[in-house]
Structure formats: C-alpha cells, structure tokens
Coordinates of C-alpha atoms in Angstrom, one line a residue:
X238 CA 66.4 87.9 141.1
X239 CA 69.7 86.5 139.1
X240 CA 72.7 86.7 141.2
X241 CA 74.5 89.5 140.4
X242 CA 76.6 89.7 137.6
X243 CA 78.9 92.4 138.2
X244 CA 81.5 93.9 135.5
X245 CA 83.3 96.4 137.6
X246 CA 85.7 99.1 136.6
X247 CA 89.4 99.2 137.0
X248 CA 89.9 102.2 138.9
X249 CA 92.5 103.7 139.9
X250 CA 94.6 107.0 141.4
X251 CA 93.8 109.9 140.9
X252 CA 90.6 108.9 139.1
X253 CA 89.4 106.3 142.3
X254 CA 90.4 109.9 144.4
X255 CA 88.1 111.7 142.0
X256 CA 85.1 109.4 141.8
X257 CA 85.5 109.8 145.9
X258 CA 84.6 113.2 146.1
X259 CA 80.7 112.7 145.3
X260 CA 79.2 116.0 146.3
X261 CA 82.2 117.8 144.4
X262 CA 80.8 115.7 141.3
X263 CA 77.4 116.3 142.3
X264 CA 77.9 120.5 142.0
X265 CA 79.8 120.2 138.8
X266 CA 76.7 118.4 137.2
X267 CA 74.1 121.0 139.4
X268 CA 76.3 123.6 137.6
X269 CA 77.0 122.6 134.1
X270 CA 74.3 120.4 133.2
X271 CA 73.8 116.4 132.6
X272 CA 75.6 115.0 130.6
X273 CA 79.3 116.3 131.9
X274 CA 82.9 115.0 131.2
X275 CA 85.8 115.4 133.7
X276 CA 89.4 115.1 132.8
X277 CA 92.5 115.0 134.5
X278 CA 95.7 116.5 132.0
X279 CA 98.0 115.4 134.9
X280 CA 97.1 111.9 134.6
X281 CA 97.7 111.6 130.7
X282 CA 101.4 113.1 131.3
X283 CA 102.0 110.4 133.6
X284 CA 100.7 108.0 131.6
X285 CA 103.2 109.4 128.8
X286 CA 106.1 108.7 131.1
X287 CA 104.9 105.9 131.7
X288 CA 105.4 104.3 127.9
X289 CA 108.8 106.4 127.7
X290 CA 110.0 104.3 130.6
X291 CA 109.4 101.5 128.2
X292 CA 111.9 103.2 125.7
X293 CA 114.3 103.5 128.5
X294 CA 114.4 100.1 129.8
X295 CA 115.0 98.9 126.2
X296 CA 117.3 101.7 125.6
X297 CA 115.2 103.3 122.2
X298 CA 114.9 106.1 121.3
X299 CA 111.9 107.8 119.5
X300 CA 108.4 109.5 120.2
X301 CA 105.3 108.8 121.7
X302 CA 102.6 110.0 119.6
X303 CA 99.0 110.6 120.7
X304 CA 96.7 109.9 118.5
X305 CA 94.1 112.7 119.1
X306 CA 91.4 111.4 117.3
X307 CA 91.2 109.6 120.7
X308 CA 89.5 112.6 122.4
X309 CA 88.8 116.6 121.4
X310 CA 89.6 118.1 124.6
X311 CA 91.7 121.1 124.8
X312 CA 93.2 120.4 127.9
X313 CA 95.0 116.8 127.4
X314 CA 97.0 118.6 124.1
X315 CA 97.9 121.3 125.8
X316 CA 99.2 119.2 128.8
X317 CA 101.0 117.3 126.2
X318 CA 102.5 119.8 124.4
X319 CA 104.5 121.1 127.4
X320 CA 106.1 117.7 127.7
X321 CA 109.7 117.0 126.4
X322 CA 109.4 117.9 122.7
X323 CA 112.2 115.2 122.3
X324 CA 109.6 112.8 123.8
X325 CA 105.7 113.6 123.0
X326 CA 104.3 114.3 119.3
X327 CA 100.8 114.5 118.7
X328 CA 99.1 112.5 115.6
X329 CA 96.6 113.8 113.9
X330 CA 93.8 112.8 111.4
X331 CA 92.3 115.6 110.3
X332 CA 92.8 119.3 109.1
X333 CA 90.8 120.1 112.3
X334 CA 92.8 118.1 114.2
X335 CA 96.3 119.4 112.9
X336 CA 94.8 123.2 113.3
X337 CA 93.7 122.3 116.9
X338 CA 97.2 120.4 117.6
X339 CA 98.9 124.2 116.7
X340 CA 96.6 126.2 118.6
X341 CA 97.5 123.9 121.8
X342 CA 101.2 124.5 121.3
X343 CA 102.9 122.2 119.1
X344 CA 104.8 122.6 116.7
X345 CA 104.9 121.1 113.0
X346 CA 107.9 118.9 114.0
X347 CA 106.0 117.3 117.0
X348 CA 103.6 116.4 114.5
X349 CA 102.7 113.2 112.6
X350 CA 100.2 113.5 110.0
X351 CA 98.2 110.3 109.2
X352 CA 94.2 108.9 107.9
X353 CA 92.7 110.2 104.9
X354 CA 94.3 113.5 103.8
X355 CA 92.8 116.0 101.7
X356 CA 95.0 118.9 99.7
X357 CA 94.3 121.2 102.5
X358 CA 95.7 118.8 105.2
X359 CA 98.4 118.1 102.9
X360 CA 99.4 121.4 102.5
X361 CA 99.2 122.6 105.9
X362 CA 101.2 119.8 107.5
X363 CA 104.1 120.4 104.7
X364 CA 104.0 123.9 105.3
X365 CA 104.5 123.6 109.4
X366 CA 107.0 121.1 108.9
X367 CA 104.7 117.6 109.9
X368 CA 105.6 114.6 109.2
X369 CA 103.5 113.1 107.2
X370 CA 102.2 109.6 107.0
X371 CA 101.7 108.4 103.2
X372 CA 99.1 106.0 102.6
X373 CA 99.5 105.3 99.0
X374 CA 101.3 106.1 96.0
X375 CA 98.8 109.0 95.4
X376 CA 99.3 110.7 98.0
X377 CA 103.0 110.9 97.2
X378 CA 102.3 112.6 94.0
X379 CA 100.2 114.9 95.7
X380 CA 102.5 115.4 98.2
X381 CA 105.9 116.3 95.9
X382 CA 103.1 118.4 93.6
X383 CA 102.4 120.8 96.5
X384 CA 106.2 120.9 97.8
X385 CA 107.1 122.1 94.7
X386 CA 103.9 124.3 93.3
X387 CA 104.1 126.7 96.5
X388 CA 108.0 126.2 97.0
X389 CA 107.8 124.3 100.7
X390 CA 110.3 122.9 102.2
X391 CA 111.5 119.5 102.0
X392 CA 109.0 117.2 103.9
X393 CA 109.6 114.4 106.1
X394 CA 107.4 111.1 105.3
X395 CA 106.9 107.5 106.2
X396 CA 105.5 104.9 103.9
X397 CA 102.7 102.7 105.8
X398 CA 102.7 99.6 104.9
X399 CA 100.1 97.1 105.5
X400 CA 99.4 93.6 104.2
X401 CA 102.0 91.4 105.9
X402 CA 102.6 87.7 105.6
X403 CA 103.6 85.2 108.0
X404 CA 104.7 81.7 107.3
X405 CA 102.2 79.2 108.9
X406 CA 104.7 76.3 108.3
X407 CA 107.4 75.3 111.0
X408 CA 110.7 76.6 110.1
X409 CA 109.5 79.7 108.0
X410 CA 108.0 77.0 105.8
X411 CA 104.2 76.1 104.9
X412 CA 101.1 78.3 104.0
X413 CA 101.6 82.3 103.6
X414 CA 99.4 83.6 105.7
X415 CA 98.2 87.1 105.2
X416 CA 97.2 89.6 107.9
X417 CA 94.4 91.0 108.1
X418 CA 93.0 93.2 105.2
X419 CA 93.4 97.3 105.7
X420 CA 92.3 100.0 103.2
X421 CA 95.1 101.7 104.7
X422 CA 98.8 101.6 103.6
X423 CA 100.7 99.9 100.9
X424 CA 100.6 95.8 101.0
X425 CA 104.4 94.8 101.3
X426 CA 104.5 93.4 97.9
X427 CA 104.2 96.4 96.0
X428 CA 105.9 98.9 98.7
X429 CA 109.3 97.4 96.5
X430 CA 107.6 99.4 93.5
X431 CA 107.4 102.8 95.4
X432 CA 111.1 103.0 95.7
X433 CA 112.0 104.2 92.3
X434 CA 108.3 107.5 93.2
X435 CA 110.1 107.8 96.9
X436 CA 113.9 108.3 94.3
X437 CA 112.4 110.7 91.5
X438 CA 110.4 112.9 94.5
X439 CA 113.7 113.4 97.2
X440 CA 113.8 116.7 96.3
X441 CA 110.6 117.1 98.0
X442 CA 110.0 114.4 100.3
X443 CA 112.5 112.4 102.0
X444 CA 111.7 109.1 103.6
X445 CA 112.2 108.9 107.5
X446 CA 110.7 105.9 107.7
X447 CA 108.0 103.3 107.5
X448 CA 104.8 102.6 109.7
X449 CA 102.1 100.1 110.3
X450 CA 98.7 99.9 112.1
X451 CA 97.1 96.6 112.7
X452 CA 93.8 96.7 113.9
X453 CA 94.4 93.2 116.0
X454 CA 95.3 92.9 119.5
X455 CA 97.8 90.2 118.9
X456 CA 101.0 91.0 119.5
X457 CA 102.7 87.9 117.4
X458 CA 101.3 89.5 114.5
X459 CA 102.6 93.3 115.4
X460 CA 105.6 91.4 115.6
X461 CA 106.3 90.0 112.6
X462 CA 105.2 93.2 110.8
X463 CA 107.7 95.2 112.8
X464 CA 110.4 92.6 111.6
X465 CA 109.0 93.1 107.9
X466 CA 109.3 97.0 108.2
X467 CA 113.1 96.5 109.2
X468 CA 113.7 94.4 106.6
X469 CA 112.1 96.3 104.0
X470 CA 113.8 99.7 105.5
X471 CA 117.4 97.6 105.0
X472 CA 116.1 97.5 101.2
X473 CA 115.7 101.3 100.9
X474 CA 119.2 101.6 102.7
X475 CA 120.5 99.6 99.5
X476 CA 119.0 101.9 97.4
X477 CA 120.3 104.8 98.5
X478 CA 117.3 106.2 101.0
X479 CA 118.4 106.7 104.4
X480 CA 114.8 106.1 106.4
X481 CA 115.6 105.9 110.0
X482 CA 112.4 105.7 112.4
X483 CA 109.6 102.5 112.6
X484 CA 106.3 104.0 113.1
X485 CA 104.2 100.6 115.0
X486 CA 100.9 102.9 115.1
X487 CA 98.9 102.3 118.3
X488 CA 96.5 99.0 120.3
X489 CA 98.2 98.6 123.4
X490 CA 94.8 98.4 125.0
X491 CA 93.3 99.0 127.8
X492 CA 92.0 97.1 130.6
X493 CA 88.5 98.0 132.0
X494 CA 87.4 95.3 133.7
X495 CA 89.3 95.2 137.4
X496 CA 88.7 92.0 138.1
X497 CA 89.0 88.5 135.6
X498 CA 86.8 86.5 137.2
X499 CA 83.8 89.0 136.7
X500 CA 84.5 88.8 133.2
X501 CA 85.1 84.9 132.5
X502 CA 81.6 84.8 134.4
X503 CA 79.6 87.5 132.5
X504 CA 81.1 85.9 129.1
X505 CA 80.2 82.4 129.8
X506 CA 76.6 83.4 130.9
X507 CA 76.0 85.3 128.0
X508 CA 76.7 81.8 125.9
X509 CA 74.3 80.5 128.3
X510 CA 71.6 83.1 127.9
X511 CA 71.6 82.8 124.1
X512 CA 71.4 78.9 123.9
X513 CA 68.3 79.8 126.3
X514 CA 70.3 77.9 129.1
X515 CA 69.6 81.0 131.9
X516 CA 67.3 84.5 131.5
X517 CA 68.3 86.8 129.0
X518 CA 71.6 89.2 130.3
X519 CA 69.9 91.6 127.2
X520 CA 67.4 94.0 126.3
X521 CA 65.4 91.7 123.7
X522 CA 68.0 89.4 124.0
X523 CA 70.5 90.8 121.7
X524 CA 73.4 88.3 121.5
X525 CA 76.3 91.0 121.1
X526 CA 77.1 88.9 117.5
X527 CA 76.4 85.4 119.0
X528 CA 73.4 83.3 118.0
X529 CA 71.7 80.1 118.7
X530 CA 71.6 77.8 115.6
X531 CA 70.1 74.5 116.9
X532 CA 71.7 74.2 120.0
X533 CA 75.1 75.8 119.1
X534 CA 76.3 78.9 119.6
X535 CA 78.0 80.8 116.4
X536 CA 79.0 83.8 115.7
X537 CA 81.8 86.2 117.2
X538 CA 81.3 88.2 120.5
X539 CA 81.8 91.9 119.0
X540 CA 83.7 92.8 122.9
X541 CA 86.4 94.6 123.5
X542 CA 88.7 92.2 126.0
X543 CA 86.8 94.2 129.2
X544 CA 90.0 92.3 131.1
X545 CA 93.3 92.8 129.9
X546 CA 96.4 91.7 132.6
X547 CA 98.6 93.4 130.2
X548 CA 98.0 96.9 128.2
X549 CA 99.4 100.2 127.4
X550 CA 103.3 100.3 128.4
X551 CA 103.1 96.7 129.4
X552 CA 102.0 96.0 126.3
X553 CA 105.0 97.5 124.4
X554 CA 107.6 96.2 126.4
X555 CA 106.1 92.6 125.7
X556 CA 106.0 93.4 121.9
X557 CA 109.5 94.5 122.0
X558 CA 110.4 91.3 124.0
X559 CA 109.4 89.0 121.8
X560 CA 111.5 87.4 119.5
X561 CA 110.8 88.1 115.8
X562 CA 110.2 85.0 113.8
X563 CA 112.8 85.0 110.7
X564 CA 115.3 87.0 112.3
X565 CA 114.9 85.8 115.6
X566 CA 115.7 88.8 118.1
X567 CA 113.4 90.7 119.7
X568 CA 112.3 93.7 118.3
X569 CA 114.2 96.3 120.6
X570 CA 117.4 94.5 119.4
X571 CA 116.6 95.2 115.8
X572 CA 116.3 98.5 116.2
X573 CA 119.2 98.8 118.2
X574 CA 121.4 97.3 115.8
X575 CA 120.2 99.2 113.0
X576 CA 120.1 102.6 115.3
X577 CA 116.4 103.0 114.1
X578 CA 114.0 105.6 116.2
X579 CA 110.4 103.5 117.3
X580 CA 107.7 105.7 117.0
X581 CA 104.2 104.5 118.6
X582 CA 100.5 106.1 118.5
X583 CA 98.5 105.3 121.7
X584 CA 95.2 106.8 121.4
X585 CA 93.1 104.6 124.2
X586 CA 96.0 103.7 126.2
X587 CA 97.6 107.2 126.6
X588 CA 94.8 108.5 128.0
X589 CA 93.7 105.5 130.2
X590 CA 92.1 106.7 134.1
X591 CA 92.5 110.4 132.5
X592 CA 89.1 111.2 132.8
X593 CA 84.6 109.6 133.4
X594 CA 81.5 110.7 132.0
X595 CA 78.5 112.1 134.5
X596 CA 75.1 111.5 133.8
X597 CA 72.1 112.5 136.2
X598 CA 69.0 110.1 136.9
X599 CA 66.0 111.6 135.5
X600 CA 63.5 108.5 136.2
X601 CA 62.9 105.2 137.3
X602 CA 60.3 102.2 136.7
X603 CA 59.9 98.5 135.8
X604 CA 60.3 97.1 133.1
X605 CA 56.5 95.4 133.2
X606 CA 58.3 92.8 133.1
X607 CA 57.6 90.9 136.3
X608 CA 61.2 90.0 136.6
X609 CA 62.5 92.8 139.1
X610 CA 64.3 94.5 136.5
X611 CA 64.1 98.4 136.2
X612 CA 65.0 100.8 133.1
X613 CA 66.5 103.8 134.6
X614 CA 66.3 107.0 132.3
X615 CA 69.6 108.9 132.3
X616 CA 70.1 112.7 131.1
X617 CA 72.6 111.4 128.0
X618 CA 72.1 109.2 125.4
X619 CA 74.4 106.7 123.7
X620 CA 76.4 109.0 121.9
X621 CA 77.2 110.9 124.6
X622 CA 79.1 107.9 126.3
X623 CA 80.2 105.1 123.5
X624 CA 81.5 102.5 125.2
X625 CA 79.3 99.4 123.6
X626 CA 79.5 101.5 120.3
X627 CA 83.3 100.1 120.6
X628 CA 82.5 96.5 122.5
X629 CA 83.1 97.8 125.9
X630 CA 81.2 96.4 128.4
X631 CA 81.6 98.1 132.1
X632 CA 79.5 98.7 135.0
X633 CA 79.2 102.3 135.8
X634 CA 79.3 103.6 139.9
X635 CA 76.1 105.1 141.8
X636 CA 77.4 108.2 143.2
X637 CA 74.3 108.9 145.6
X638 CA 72.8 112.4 146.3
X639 CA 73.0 112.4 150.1
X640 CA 73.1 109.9 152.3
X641 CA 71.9 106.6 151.4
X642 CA 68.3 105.3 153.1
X643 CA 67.7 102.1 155.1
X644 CA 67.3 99.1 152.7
X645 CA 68.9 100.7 150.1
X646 CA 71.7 97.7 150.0
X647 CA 70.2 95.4 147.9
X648 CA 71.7 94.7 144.2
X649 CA 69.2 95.2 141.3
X650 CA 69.4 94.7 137.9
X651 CA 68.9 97.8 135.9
X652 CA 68.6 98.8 131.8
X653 CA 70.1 102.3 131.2
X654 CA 68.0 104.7 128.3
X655 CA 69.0 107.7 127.3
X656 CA 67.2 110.6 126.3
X657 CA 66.1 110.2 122.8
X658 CA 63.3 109.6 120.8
X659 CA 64.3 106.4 119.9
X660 CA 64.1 102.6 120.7
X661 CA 67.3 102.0 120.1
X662 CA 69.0 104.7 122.5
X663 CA 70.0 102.6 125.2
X664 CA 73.2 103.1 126.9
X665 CA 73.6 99.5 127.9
X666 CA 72.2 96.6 126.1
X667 CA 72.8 94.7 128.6
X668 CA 71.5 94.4 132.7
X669 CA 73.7 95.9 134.8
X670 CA 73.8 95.5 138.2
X671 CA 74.2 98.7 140.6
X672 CA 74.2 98.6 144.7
X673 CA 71.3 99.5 145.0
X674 CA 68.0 100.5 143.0
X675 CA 69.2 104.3 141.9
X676 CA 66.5 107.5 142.9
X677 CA 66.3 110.5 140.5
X678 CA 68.8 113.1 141.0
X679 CA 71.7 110.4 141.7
X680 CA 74.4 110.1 139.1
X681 CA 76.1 107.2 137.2
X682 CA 79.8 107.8 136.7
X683 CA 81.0 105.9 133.4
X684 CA 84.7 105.8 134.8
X685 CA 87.6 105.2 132.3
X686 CA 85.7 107.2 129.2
X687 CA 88.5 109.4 127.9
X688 CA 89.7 107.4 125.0
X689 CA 87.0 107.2 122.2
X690 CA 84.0 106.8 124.3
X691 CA 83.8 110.5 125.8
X692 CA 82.9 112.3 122.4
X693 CA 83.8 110.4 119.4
X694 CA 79.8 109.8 118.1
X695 CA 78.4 112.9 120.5
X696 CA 76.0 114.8 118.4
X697 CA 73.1 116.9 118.6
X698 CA 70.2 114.9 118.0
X699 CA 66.6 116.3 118.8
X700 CA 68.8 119.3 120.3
X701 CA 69.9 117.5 123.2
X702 CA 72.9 118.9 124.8
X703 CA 76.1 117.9 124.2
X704 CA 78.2 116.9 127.1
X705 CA 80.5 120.0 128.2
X706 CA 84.2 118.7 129.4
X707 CA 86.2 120.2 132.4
X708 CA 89.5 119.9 133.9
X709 CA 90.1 118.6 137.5
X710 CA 93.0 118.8 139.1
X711 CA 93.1 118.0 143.2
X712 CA 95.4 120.1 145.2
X713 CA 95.6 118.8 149.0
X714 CA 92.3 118.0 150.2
X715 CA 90.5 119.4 147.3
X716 CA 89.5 119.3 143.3
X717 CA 89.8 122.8 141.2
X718 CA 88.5 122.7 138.2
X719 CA 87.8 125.0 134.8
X720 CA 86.4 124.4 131.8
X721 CA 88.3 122.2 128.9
X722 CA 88.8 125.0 126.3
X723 CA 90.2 127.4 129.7
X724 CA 92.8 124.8 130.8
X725 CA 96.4 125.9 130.2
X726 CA 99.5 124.1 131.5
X727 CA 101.0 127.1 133.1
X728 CA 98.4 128.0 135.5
X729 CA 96.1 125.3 137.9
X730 CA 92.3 124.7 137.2
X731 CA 90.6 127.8 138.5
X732 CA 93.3 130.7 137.5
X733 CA 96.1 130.2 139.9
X734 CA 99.6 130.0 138.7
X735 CA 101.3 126.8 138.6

C-alpha cells in the first residue's frame, strides 16, 4: 500500500469537544437518520466577535454581515440576530432568504440586500427598510419606480462596483491591468455615469455607499479596489451625495487543512500521479483540472487553498494593514480619515468550526482492484456534503461504533460513494486514508461543513433523504440538542431557559 497521504482537518473547540463525544453522535444519527448535520449557534457568535475585534483594533466602525446564502439553518440567524444590532446584519440573496432573515428576528435595518433581485425582493427589502445593494443602472430605475409607485420610504443603497484596474508599471506607471471579470456590479469606468441616475432618484434612494466582491483570494487586489471605492466615494462627495459606508463583500477564507505539510505533500503527488510518476491518488484518475500533455503538467488545480495560515479575522486585519498602492496608507487609515463605516460579508468564514456532517457506513468491499483499496458506501450522497463541489479537499474522522477490535490500526486507502444511482456520486474523488478499514454502522464525520458544503446542492434525488440539521450546545459534561427549525436564542437546546 502507498504511504499514507493524509489531509486532516483543522479542528478545533467546541467542534474537537463535539467530534469527542462519539456515542452522543452515534444516537443522534440512530435517531434522526443518515445523513445528519450538527451545528453549534454559540460558535458562529464567537466567531462574529471575533472579526469585530478586528474593527476595534483598527478603530472602525461598521457591520459584519453574514452572508446567509452560506447556510439555511434556522438556528445560526437566530443566534445572530440577538447580537448587538450596532454590530451584526445579515445579507441576503434571495426573497427567501430576506423572508427567512425576518422570521429569525431582524429587522430591515440589519439587513443588506444583494445578488440578482427580482421586483418582489425589491419591494420587500424597500418596504422593511434594507439596504439594498444595486448591481446596475437597472436596478436603480426599478428601485426609485417602486419607492415612489407604492409611496415607501426613502431607501438606503450602495452602488457595487466591479472591474477595477491596477497599474502593472512601477510607480503607478505601465500596463492597466484589469481584475478579474464579474457579471456583478458596475465596472469603475462607467460608475462616474451613474452619478447624474443616483442625483435625479434622491428622493427615493439615497446612496450610503459603495461595495465590491472579488471572487479572488488575493488580498493586494481587494486592496486596491478598496482604495478605488474611496476615491470614487470622494467624487460623489463633490457632487453633492453624502455616501458614507465601504461595503468589501466577503473571502476571508478558511483554513481546513490543520497541518501544511500534509497539504504541500498531497499537492505535489497529485502532479506526480498525473505525469504517471506514482499510482493514481483518483477514482479513474481524474486530475482535479491538471493534465499530462507529453510529459508536462498543464492546467489549473480547481482547489480551494485546503491550508490557509491566515483566514477569516486574520485575514481582514491583514487587508486593512496593507498599504494602498496610489494613496499609500493602509486601508483602515483611509477610512479613518474620511470617517467612512467598513461593512464586510463573511459567509464561509463566519461560520467556520460552527458545525460537521454525519453520515453512517452502509457497506464495504474492494475495489477489484488488487491494489488494497476499498470503496466504502456511505448513507449520503454528494450533495448532501459539497465540499469537492467547491475544491475542498479534507479527510473526514472514523467515529467507531464501540470499541475498536485487535488489528484494526492499520491505515487503508478508501473511495467514499454515496447513495445514488449514479457513477458519478462519489463523495471523494480522491483516496482518502482513514485509521483503519471502516465496518458498517461506523460513521464518517465531515468536520468544518457549515459554510456552503452542509446544504447548498442538497436535493432530493431518487427520494433520498435530505440531511435534517440540529443544534448542539454542551453544558458541563454534556451536549443538548434540538432540532434547527426549534432552536431559539432565549432558551438552551432541549427547552430549558437560558
């Protein structure tokens, strides 16, 4: 057999406590059925303080936004919404999700309406007071239209922008360089046209401010587009517009991988495995977007960083460390001069170690193979837990029904199926390695699933169920729990008052 190629999870407390208590696991799944999610609402209010200490340290002030399109559980709004309303908003991307966002507690003015947007969102969010996040110069129009056809109050908006340049030349000199392309937001040339719209529509919308979301982990870039949005907010201040708040979106990250080395190795000997160097690391030797073309690797890995030494809060307070490139401060400094309000987004990263996916072993076998690998059947498929749907590659734990038998401590290299009909419904494409070779009735624990890998492509295919969600919450030596949609903030998982 290969030596083991491990990708292990970044665990940590109360989630480490959690995946701990294995028989507690074990009666939730005997209970509620295969596949199950588990979420912690305390841990995602820490992990909101956690990005307002960034604000503190750099002395902003502003919101922290969660983008809820990041998860649809009940309980992590509602444990939101009874933070400081000064502090926590919600974003939302959807009528569903803005309907959802009231029923949990908040209020229109701790919301932040953004994505595609429909009349019916529209209306809703100006009618409840939202901010709203305008996309284009259409949605203006139809923004002011409704204001004034059903007699709404004034609404609060920011313009996103996208399509911000960079000079590649020392000096601010040399080759523009564009960002990357979005279908999203207004490029920055033409926001200067929008002006005169944002003048003949105050009556019904006022700018706030102005936003951006790049899809890019690079925080040089977010930086210079931060810098862009303050200069271009200084322009609307000639004009006359008083917007007051920059809106950076969300990509802090997240870091699932605990330990570097694991993933420098399992990235270098995938290279290895598609130049046909070493054994496939694949089912059918997919490549994850690299190739062989005589001898040469091409392509791009499609990965998500598995290791990340900096993400979430850490990876604000770098961006706002940074010095800007024209301007030359660092980004805190620029909105402390001009008294500006930072909003952020964190979908992923607010609701890092807040929750894992359970999934029960239904069978085990070869492969046929000869090569000592197994495919182990698991009661969800890959919808139910997304993680390589979104590049992320992480081993999950063995959580053993009773106690484990002589022998069992050698590593094996497993394929994880899921339950469809279907060739393609693997869980991993790749062999992971696990302690030991798994028996049915054990359970896999995908740790670290809450942020877009929990439910975001869950569906009902061939009438499968779809995971159910509860909320954990230890209390001394033990975990009560209730289901998502009976969680509330004022009372403890299982009825008692808090």
């Amino acid at each position: 057999m290969d030596v083991p190629l491990y990708l292990r999870p970044r665990v940590e407390s109360p989630l480490a406590s959690l995946l701990g208590a294995a028989p507690f696991l074990h009666s939730l799944v005997d209970a509620l059925g295969s596949p199950l999610n588990v979420l912690l609402p305390e841990a995602v209010a820490e992990n909101a303080r956690r990005f307002r200490s960034v604000y503190r340290r750099h002395r902003l002030a502003g919101r922290v936004y969660f983008a809820h399109k990041a998860n649809r559980s009940s309980a992590l709004v509602r444990r939101l919404a009874a933070e400081d309303p000064a502090a926590v908003g919600v974003d939302v991307a959807s009528l569903e999700e803005l309907r959802h966002a009231l029923s949990c507690g908040f209020t229109g003015d701790r919301i932040m309406a953004t994505g595609p947007k429909d009349p019916e969102f529209l209306w809703l969010a100006a009618r409840v007071g939202a901010t709203v996040n305008l996309d284009s110069p259409g949605e203006l129009e139809q923004l002011a239209g409704l204001v004034r056809r059903y007699g709404l109050g004034r609404v609060d908006a920011l313009v996103r922008l996208s399509g911000f340049e960079s000079a590649a030349g020392r000096g601010g000199a040399g080759t523009r360089l564009l960002a990357r392309r979005s279908r999203f937001g207004i490029p920055v040339r033409d926001a200067r046209a929008l002006v005169p719209a944002l003048e003949r529509h105050a009556d019904a919308v006022e700018l706030t401010g102005v936003a951006y979301h790049l899809d890019t982990t690079g925080v040089e870039e977010k930086v210079r587009a931060l810098e862009q949005c303050v200069l271009f907010m200084d322009e609307c201040r000639a004009r006359g517009l008083a917007p007051r708040a920059v809106d950076i979106g969300g990509g802090f990250g997240v870091g699932y991988v605990a330990d570097a080395g694991e993933w420098e190795r399992w990235t270098t000997a995938l290279s290895e495995a598609v130049l046909g160097g070493r054994p496939p690391l694949t089912w059918r030797g997919h490549g994850y977007g690299l190739r062989n073309e005589g001898g040469t690797v091409r392509g791009t890995a499609a990965l998500y960083p598995g290791h990340r030494p900096t993400a979430g809060p850490g990876y604000l307070d770098e961006l706002l460390s940074l010095p800007a490139p024209v301007l030359g401060r660092p980004p805190a400094t620029l909105l402390l001069e001009h008294l500006h309000d930072l909003y952020v987004e964190p979908g992923r990263s607010l609701v890092d170690q807040c929750g894992l996916s359970l999934a029960r072993v239904l069978e085990v076998r070869p492969t046929g193979e000869d090569s000592g690998q197994y495919l182990v059947r698991l009661g969800m498929n890959a919808g139910d837990v997304s993680l390589e749907e979104h590049g992320v590659l992480v081993d999950p734990l063995l959580l053993p029904r009773g106690e484990p038998e002589k022998g069992d401590g050698e590593p094996v290299g497993v394929f994880l199926a899921g339950n469809l009909c279907l060739e393609a419904d693997l869980i991993t494409r790749r062999l992971v390695f696990l302690p030991r070779l798994p028996r049915t009735g054990d359970l896999l624990a995908f740790a670290n699933t809450a942020g877009y890998a929990m439910d975001f492509h869950a569906h009902h295919a061939q009438r499968q169920p779809v995971a159910r969600t509860v909320a954990v919450e230890q209390e001394g030596g033990s975990w009560r729990w209730c289901l998502d949609e009976e969680y509330w903030p004022i009372t403890h998982p299982g009825g008692m008052s808090a």
